[in-house]
Coordinates of C-alpha atoms in Angstrom, one line a residue:
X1315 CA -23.8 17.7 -44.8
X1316 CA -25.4 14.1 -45.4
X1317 CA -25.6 12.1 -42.4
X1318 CA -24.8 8.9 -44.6
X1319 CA -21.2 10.7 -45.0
X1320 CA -20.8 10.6 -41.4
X1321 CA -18.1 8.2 -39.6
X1322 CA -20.2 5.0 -38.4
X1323 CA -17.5 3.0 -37.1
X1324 CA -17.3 0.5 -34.2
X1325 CA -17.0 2.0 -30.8
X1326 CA -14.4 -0.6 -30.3
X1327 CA -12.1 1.3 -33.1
X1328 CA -9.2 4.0 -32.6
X1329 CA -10.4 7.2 -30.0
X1330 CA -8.7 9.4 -32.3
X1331 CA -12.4 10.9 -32.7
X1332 CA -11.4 12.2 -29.3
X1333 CA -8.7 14.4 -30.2
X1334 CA -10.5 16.4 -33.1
X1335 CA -12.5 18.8 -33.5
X1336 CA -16.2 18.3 -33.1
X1337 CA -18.7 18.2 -36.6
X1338 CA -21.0 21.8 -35.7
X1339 CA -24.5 21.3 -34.9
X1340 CA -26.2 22.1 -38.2
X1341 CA -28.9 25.1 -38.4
X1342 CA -32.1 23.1 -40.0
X1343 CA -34.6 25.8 -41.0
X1344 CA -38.0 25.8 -42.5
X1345 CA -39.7 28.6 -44.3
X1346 CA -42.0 30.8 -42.8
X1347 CA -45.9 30.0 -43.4
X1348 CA -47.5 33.1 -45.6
X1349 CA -50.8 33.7 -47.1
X1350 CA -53.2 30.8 -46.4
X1351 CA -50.1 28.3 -44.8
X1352 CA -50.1 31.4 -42.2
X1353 CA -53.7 31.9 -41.8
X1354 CA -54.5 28.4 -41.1
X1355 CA -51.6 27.5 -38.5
X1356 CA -53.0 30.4 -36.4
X1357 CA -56.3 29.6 -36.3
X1358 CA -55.1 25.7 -35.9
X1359 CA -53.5 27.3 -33.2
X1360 CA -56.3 28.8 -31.5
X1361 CA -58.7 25.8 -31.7
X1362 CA -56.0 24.3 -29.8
X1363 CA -55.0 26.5 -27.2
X1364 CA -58.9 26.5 -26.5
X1365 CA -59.6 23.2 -26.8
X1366 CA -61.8 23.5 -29.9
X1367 CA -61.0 19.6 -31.5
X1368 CA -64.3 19.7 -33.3
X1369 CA -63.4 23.0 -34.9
X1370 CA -60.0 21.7 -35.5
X1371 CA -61.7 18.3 -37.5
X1372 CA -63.2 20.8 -39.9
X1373 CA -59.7 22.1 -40.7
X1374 CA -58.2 18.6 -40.7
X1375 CA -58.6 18.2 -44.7
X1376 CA -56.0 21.2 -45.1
X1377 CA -53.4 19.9 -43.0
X1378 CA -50.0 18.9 -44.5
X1379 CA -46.4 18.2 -43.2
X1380 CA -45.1 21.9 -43.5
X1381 CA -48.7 23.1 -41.6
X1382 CA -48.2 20.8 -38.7
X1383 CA -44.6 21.8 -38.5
X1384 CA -45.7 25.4 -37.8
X1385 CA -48.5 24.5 -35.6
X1386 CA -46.2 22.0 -33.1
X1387 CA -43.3 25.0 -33.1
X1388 CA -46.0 27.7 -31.7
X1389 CA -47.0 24.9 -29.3
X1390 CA -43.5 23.8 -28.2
X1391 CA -43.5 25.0 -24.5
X1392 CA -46.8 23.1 -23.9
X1393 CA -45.4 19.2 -24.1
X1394 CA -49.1 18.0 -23.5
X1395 CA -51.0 20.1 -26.0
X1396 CA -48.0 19.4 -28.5
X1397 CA -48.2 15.8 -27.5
X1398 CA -52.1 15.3 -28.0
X1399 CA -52.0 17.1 -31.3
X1400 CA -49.2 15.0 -32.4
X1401 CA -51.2 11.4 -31.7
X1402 CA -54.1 13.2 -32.9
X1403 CA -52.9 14.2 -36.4
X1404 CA -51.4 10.5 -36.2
X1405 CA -54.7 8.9 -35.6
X1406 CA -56.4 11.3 -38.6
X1407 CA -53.9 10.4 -40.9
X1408 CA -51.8 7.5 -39.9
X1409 CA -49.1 8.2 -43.1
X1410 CA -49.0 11.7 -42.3
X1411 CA -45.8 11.7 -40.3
X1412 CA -42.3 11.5 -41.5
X1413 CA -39.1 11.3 -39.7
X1414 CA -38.9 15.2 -39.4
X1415 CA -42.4 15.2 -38.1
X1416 CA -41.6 12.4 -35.6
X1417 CA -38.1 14.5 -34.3
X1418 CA -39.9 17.5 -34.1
X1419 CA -42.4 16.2 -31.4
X1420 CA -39.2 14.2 -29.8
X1421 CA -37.5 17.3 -29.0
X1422 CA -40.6 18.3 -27.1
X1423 CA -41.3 15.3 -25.0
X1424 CA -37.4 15.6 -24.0
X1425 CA -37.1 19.0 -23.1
X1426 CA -39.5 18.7 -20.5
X1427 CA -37.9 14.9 -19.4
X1428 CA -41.3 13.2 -20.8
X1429 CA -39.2 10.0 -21.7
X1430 CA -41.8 7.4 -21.5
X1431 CA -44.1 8.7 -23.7
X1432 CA -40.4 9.6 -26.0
X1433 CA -39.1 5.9 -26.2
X1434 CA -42.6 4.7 -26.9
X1435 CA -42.2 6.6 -30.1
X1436 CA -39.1 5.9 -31.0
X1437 CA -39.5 2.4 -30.1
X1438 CA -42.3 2.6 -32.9
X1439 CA -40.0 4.7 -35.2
X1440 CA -37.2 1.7 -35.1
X1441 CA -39.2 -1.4 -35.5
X1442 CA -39.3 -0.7 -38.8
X1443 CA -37.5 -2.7 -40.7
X1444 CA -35.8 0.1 -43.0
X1445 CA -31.9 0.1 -43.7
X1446 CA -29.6 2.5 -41.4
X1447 CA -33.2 4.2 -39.6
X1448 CA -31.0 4.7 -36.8
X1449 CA -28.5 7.0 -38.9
X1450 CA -31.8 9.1 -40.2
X1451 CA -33.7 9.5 -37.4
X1452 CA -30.6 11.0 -35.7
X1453 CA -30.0 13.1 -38.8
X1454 CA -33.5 14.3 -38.7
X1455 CA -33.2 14.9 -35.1
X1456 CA -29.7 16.9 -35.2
X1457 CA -31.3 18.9 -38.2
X1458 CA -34.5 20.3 -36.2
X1459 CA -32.0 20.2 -32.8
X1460 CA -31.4 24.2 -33.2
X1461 CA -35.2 25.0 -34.8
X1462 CA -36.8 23.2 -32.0
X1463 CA -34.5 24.8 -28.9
X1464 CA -33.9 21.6 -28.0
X1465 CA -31.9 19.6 -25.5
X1466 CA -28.6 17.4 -25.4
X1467 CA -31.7 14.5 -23.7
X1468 CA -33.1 14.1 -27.3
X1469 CA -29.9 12.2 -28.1
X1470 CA -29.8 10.2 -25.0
X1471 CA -33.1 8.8 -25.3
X1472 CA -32.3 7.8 -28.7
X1473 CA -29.2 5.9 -27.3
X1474 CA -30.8 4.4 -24.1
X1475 CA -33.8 3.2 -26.8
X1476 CA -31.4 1.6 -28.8
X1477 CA -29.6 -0.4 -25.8
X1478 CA -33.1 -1.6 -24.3
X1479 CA -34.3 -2.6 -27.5
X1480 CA -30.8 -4.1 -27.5
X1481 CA -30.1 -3.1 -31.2
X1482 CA -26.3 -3.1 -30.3
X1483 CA -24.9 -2.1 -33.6
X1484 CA -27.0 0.8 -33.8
X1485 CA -26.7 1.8 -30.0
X1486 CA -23.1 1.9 -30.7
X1487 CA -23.2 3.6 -34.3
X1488 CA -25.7 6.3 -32.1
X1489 CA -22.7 6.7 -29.2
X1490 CA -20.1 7.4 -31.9
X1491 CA -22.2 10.3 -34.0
X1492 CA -22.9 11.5 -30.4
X1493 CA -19.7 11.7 -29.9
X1494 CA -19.1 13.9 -32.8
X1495 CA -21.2 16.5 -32.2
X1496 CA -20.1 16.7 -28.4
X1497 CA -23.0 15.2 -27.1
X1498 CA -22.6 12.4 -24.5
X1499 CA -25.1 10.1 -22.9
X1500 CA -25.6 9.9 -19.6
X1501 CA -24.0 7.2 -17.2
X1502 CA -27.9 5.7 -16.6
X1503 CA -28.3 5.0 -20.9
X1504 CA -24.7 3.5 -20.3
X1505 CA -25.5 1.5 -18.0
X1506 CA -28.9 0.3 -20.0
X1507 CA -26.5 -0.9 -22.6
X1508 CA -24.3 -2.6 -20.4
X1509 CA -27.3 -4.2 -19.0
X1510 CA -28.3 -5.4 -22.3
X1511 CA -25.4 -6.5 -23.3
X1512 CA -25.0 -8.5 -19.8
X1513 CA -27.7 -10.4 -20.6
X1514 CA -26.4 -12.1 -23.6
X1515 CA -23.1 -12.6 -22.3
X1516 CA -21.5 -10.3 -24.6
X1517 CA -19.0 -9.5 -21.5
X1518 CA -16.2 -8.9 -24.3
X1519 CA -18.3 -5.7 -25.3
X1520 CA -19.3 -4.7 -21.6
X1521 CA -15.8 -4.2 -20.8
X1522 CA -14.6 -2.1 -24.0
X1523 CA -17.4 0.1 -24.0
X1524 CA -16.3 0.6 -20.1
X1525 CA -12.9 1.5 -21.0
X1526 CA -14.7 4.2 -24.0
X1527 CA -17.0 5.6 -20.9
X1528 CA -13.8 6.3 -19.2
X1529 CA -12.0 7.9 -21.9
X1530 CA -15.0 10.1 -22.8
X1531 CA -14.9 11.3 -19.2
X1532 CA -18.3 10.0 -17.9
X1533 CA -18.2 9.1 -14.8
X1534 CA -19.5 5.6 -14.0
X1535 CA -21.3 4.8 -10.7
X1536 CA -22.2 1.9 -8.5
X1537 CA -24.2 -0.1 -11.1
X1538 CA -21.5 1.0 -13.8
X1539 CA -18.8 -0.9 -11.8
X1540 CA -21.1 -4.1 -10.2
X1541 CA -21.6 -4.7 -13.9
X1542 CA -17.7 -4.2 -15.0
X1543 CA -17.0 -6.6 -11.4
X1544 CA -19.7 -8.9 -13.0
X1545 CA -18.2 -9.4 -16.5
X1546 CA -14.9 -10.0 -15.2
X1547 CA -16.4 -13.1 -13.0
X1548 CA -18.2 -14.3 -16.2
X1549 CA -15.0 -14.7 -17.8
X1550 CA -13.5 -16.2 -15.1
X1551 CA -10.9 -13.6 -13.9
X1552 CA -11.8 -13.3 -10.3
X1553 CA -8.2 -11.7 -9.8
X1554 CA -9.4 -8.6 -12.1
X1555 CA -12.8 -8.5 -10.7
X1556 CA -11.6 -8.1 -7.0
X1557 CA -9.1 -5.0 -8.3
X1558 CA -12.2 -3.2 -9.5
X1559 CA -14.0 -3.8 -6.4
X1560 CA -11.2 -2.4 -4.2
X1561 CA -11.0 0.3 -7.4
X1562 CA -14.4 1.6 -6.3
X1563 CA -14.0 3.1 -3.2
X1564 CA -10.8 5.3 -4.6
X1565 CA -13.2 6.7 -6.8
X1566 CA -15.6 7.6 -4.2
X1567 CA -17.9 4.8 -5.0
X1568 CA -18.9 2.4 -2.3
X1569 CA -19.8 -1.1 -2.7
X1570 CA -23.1 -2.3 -2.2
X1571 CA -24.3 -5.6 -1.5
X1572 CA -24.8 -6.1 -4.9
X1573 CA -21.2 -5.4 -5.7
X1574 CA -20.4 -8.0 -2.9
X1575 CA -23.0 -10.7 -3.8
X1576 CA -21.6 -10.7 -7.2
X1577 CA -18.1 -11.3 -6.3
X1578 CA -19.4 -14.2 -3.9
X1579 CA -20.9 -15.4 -6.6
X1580 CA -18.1 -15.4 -8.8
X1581 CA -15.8 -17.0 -6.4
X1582 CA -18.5 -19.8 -5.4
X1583 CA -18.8 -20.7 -9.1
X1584 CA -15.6 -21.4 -9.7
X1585 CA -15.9 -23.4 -6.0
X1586 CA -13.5 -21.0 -4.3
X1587 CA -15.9 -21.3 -1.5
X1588 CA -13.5 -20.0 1.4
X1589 CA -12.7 -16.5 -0.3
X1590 CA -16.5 -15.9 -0.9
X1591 CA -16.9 -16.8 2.8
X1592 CA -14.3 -14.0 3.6
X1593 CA -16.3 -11.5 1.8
X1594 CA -19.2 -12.6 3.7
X1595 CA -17.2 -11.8 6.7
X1596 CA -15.7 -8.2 5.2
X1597 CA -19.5 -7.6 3.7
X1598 CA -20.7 -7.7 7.4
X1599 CA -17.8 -6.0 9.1
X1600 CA -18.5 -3.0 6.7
X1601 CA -22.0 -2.4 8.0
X1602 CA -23.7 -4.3 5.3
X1603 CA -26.8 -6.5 5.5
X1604 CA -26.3 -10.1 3.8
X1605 CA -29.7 -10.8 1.9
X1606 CA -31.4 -13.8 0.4
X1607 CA -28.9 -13.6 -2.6
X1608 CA -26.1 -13.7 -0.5
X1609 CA -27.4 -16.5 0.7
X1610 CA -28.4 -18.5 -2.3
X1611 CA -25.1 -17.8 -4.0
X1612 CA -23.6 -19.3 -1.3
X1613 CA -25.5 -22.3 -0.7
X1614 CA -25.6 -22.8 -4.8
X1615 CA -21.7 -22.8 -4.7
X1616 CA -21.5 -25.5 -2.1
X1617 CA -24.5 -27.6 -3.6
X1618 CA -22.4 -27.7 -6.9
X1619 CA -19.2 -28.9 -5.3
X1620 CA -21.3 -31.5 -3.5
X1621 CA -20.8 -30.1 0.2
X1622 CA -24.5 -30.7 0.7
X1623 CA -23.8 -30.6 4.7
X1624 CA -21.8 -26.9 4.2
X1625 CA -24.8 -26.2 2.1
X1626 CA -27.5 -27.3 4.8
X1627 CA -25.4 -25.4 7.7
X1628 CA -25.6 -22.2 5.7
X1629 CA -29.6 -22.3 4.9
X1630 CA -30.2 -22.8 8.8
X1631 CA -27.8 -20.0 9.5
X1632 CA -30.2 -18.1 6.5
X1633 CA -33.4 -18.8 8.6
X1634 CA -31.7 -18.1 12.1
X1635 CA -30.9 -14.6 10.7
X1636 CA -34.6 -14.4 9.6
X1637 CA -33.9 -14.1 6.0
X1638 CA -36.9 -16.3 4.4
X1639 CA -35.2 -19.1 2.2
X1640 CA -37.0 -18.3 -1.7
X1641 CA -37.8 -20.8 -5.0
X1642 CA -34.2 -20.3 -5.7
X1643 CA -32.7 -21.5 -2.4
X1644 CA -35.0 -24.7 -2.2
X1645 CA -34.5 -25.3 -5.9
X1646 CA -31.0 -25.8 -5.6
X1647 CA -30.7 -27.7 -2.2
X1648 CA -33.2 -30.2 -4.0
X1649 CA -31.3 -30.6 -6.8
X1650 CA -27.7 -30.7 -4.8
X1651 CA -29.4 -33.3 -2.8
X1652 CA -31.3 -34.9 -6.4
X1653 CA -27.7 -35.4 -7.6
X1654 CA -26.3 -37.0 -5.4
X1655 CA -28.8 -39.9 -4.9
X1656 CA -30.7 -38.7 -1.8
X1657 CA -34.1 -37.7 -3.2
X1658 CA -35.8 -38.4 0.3
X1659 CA -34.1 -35.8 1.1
X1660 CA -35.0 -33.4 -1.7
X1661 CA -38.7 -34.1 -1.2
X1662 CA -38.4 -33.5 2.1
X1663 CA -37.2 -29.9 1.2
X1664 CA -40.0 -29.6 -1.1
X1665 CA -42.3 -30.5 1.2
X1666 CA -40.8 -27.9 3.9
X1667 CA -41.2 -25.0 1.2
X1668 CA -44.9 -25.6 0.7
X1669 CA -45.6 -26.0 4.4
X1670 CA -43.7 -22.4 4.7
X1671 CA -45.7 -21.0 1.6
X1672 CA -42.7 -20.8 -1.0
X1673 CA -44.3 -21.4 -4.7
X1674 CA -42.5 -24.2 -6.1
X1675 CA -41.5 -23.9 -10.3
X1676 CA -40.6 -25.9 -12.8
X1677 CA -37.0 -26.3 -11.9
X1678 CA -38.1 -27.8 -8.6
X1679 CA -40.2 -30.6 -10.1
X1680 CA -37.5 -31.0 -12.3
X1681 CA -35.1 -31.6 -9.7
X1682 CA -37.4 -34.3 -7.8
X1683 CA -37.9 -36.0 -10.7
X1684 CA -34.5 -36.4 -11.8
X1685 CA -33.9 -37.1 -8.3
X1686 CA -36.5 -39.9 -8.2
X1687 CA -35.2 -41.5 -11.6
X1688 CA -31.5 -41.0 -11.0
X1689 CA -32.7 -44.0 -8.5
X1690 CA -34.8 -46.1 -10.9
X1691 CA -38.3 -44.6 -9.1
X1692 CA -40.6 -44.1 -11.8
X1693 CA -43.5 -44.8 -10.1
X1694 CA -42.7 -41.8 -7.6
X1695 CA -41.4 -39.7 -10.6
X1696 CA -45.0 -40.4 -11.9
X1697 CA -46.3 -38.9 -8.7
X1698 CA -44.0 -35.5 -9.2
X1699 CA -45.4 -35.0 -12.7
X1700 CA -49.0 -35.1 -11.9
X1701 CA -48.3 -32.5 -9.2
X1702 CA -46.8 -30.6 -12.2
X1703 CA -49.7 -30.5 -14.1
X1704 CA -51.9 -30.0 -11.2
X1705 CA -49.6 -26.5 -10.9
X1706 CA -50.4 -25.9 -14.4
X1707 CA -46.7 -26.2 -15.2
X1708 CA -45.7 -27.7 -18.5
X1709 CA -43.3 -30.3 -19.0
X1710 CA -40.1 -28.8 -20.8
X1711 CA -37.0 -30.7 -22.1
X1712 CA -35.4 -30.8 -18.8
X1713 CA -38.4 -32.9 -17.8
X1714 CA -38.5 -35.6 -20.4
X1715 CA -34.5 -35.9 -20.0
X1716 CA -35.3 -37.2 -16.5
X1717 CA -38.3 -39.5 -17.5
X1718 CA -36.1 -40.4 -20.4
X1719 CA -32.9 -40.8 -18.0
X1720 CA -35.3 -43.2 -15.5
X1721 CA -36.7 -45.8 -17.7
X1722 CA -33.2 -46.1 -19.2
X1723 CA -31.9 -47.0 -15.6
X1724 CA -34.9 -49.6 -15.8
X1725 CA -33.6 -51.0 -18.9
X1726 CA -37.0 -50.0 -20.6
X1727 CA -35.8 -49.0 -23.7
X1728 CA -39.2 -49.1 -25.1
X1729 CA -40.8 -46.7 -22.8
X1730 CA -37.4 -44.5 -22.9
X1731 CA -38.3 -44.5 -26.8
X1732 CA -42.2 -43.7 -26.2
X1733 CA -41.0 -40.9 -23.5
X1734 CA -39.1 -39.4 -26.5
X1735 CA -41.6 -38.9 -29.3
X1736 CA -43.9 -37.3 -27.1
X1737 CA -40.8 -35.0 -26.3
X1738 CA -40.6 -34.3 -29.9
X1739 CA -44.6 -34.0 -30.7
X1740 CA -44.4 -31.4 -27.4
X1741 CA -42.4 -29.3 -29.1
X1742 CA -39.2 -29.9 -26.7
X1743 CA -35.8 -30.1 -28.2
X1744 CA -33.4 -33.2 -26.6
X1745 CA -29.8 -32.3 -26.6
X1746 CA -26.4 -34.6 -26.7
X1747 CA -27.6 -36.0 -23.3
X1748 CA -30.9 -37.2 -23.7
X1749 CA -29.9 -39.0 -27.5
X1750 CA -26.9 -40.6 -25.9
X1751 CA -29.0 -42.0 -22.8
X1752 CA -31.3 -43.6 -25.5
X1753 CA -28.8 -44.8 -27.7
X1754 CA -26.5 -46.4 -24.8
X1755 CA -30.3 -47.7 -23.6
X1756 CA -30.7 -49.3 -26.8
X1757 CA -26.9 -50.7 -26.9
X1758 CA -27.7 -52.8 -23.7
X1759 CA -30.5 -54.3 -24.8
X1760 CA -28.9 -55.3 -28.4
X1761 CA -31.2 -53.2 -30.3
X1762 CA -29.0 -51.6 -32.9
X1763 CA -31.6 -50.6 -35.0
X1764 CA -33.3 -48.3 -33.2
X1765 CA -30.0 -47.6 -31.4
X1766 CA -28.8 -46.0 -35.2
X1767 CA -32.3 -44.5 -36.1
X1768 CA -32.1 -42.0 -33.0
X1769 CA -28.7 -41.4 -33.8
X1770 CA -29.3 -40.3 -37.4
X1771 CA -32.2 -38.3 -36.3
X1772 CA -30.0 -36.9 -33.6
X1773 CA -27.4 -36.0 -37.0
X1774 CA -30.4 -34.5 -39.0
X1775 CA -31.3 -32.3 -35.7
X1776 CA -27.1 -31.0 -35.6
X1777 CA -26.8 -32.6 -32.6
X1778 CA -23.3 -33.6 -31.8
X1779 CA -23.2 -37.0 -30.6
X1780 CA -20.4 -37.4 -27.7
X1781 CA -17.6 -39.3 -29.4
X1782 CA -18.1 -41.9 -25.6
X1783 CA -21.6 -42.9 -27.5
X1784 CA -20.6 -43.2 -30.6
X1785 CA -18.0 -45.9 -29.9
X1786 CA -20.3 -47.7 -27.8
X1787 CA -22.8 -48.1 -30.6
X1788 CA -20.1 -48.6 -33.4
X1789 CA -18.3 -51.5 -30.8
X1790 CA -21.2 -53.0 -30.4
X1791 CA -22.2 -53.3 -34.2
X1792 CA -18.5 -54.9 -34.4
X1793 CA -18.7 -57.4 -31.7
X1794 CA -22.3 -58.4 -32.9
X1795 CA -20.7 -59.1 -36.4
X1796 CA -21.7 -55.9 -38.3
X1797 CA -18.2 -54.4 -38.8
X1798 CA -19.1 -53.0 -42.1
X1799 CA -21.8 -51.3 -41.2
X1800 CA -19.8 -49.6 -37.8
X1801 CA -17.3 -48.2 -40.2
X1802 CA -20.0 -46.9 -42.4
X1803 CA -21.9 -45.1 -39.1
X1804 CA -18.6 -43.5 -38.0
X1805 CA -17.6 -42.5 -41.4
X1806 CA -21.0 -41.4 -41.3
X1807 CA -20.9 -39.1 -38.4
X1808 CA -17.7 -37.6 -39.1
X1809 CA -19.0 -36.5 -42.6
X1810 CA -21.9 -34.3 -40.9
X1811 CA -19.8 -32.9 -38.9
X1812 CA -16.5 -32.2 -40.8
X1813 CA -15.9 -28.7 -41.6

């Protein structure tokens, strides 16, 4: 059977795969060595067992695929002999290895649960760029699987590689042969995927690859289910969310204070303070230690609904509990504060975290300097960013938006404009909010010109500009007698965009 005939459709597809019959494991064989083949893996084998790699070099000339073979099956049940013969034929002759070659050695490592050293392999195997290598490295494994005496780990490591190199497709293509041949992975490679897929949102995918773990019998555990909790609060439904967390327990898992902090935290983003606070309250009652996340999350949901006084009460209870506030709880009490016009306030926090020794990031300077400019106080904005390079911290996009953000509230369209090449020369991208600053900058102070050059750079960059500036600029071209030439800029905007 050809492994390119096998079924490799999505996992999200029809379980029917779960009511047939599973594919039978295939018998690979190799021929026996004879004659000189014979002679040579046995003494190949002896300098080995002994330790004789300069007697071995001698022999290395006469070493081909089928040899090597021979020689790593009679060293099979000693993973670090096998393993050192395999890097050393690799170093000798860098082309000699083939996928067989490679599986053979992978069965090894697995068997006796060597899965570093495993993934670091396959890792190599996979970043080549090669059409469907997924497919035939699994094929070449499933073909050595009997020869080799291997075990079911083989196939799990090549899953769990897949999902940390997130290579989704293929992880997924992997899970589905797996399940073919009646080989599962374990609930720690599904959770590597899950991870993986967490951490680029894909929350859609998280969730129906849940629903397959359940169907295939595996049986999820705490992080399996702080992850599923997680997903549902990333899209929003906090109702679903709190059904799997009172789900857990049925199923003899216990929440954690993970599994708590990330409900908080989906019920403080969507500013549903008061049931986060109640989970703060059950969290505790259950014998549960709130920690700086709890903490953060909390004081990050108030700062974002403005409640800058709930938000100060909770960091003092933080610090009368003895939980040390971190970067994370400073950073966004600054900015809470920063936002809402108080940045005496927000460098007084910064100041408080050096004096306790919390390293201050980029997001913090960030935050003062917004803070500062928000206010028209460039000079003290000034002050921030040398600080910033004195930390060795360089200026990102967020940075420049603020600089950009205070000479606009100045009126100092000119320095606004200067502020924003040296954005671009830097290598920083701005986005709809730093071009419309500068263009509504530019609107005051009558300067069209400039006003439509940013905005057609901000076109060629496929930067929608919000429809609010776009008016502004196109009114004010009409009221300064240029009605033509507003027609032409609107026509012109809707034209890069239509479609």
């Amino acid at each position: 059977m050809k492994m390119s005939s096998l079924s490799n459709s999505s996992l999200l597809g029809s379980s029917a795969k779960n009511k047939r019959n599973l594919l039978p494991i295939p018998h690979g064989t190799i021929p026996q060595p004879k004659g000189q083949d014979l002679d040579f893996v046995n003494v190949a084998y002896s300098h080995l067992i002994h330790s004789e790699w300069e007697k071995l070099e001698d022999l290395s000339s006469g070493l081909n695929p089928f040899r090597f073979k021979h020689v790593l099956l009679k060293l099979k049940k000693d993973y670090v002999l096998s393993y050192e013969f395999y890097k050393w034929v690799n170093l000798k002759k860098p082309n000699f290895h083939n996928l067989e070659t490679h599986s053979m050695i992978l069965h090894v490592l697995t068997k006796h649960r060597k899965f570093k050293s495993t993934q670091e392999i396959m890792k190599n195997i996979l970043n080549s760029r090669s059409i469907e290598l997924h497919i035939k490295l699994f094929e070449a494994i499933l073909y050595s699987y009997r020869l080799c005496d291997s075990s079911p780990c083989v196939f799990d490591a090549l899953f769990k590689t897949l999902a940390h190199m997130k290579k989704f497709r293929y992880a997924t293509d992997t899970f589905c042969l797996m399940k073919d041949y009646g080989f599962l992975p374990t609930i720690e490679s599904c959770n590597a995927l899950m991870s993986s897929l967490l951490s680029f949102n894909r929350v859609d995918i998280v969730l129906s690859f849940y629903r397959e773990i359940k169907k295939c019998k595996i049986l999820p555990n705490v992080y399996t289910m702080n992850m599923v909790i997680s997903a549902y609060c990333k899209l929003g439904n906090l109702e679903r969310a709190l059904e799997v967390f009172h789900d857990m327990t049925s199923m003899g898992i216990f929440p954690t204070v993970a599994s708590y902090n990330t409900l908080i935290g989906g019920y403080s983003d969507k500013g549903l303070i008061s049931s986060a606070l109640k989970l703060k309250s059950s969290m505790e009652k259950n014998g549960l230690k709130r920690d700086v996340v709890t903490y953060n999350t909390l004081i990050y949901g108030y700062c974002k609904e403005g409640k800058l006084q709930d938000a100060y009460k909770v960091f003092n209870e933080m610090k009368s509990v003895e939980i040390p506030p971190n970067t994370i709880t400073y950073n966004s009490l600054i900015n809470g504060y920063s936002q809402l016009g108080n940045s005496a306030m927000g460098y007084e926090l910064y100041e408080d975290m050096l004096k306790f020794g919390v390293k201050a990031d980029i997001v913090t300077y960030n935050a003062l300097i917004l803070g500062f400019c928000n206010e028209g106080k460039t000079k003290k904005a000034a002050f921030v960013v040398k600080e910033l390079d004195k930390q060795n911290l360089v200026p990102n996009s967020s940075t420049y938006y603020a600089l950009i953000l205070g000479q606009c509230m100045r009126k100092n369209s000119e320095r606004a404009f200067e502020l924003y090449k040296s954005m671009i020369r830097s290598g920083c991208y701005p986005n709809s909010k730093t071009y419309g600053i500068l263009i509504s900058c530019f609107c005051h102070n009558k300067d069209f010109d400039v006003a439509i050059g940013v905005l057609r750079e901000m076109l060629g960059r496929s930067v929608v500009p919000d429809s609010a500036v776009v008016s502004e600029l196109c009114n004010g071209l009409f009221l300064n007698g240029n009605a033509d030439l507003a027609v032409k800029l609107r026509d012109e905007v809707d034209a890069t965009f239509r479609g």
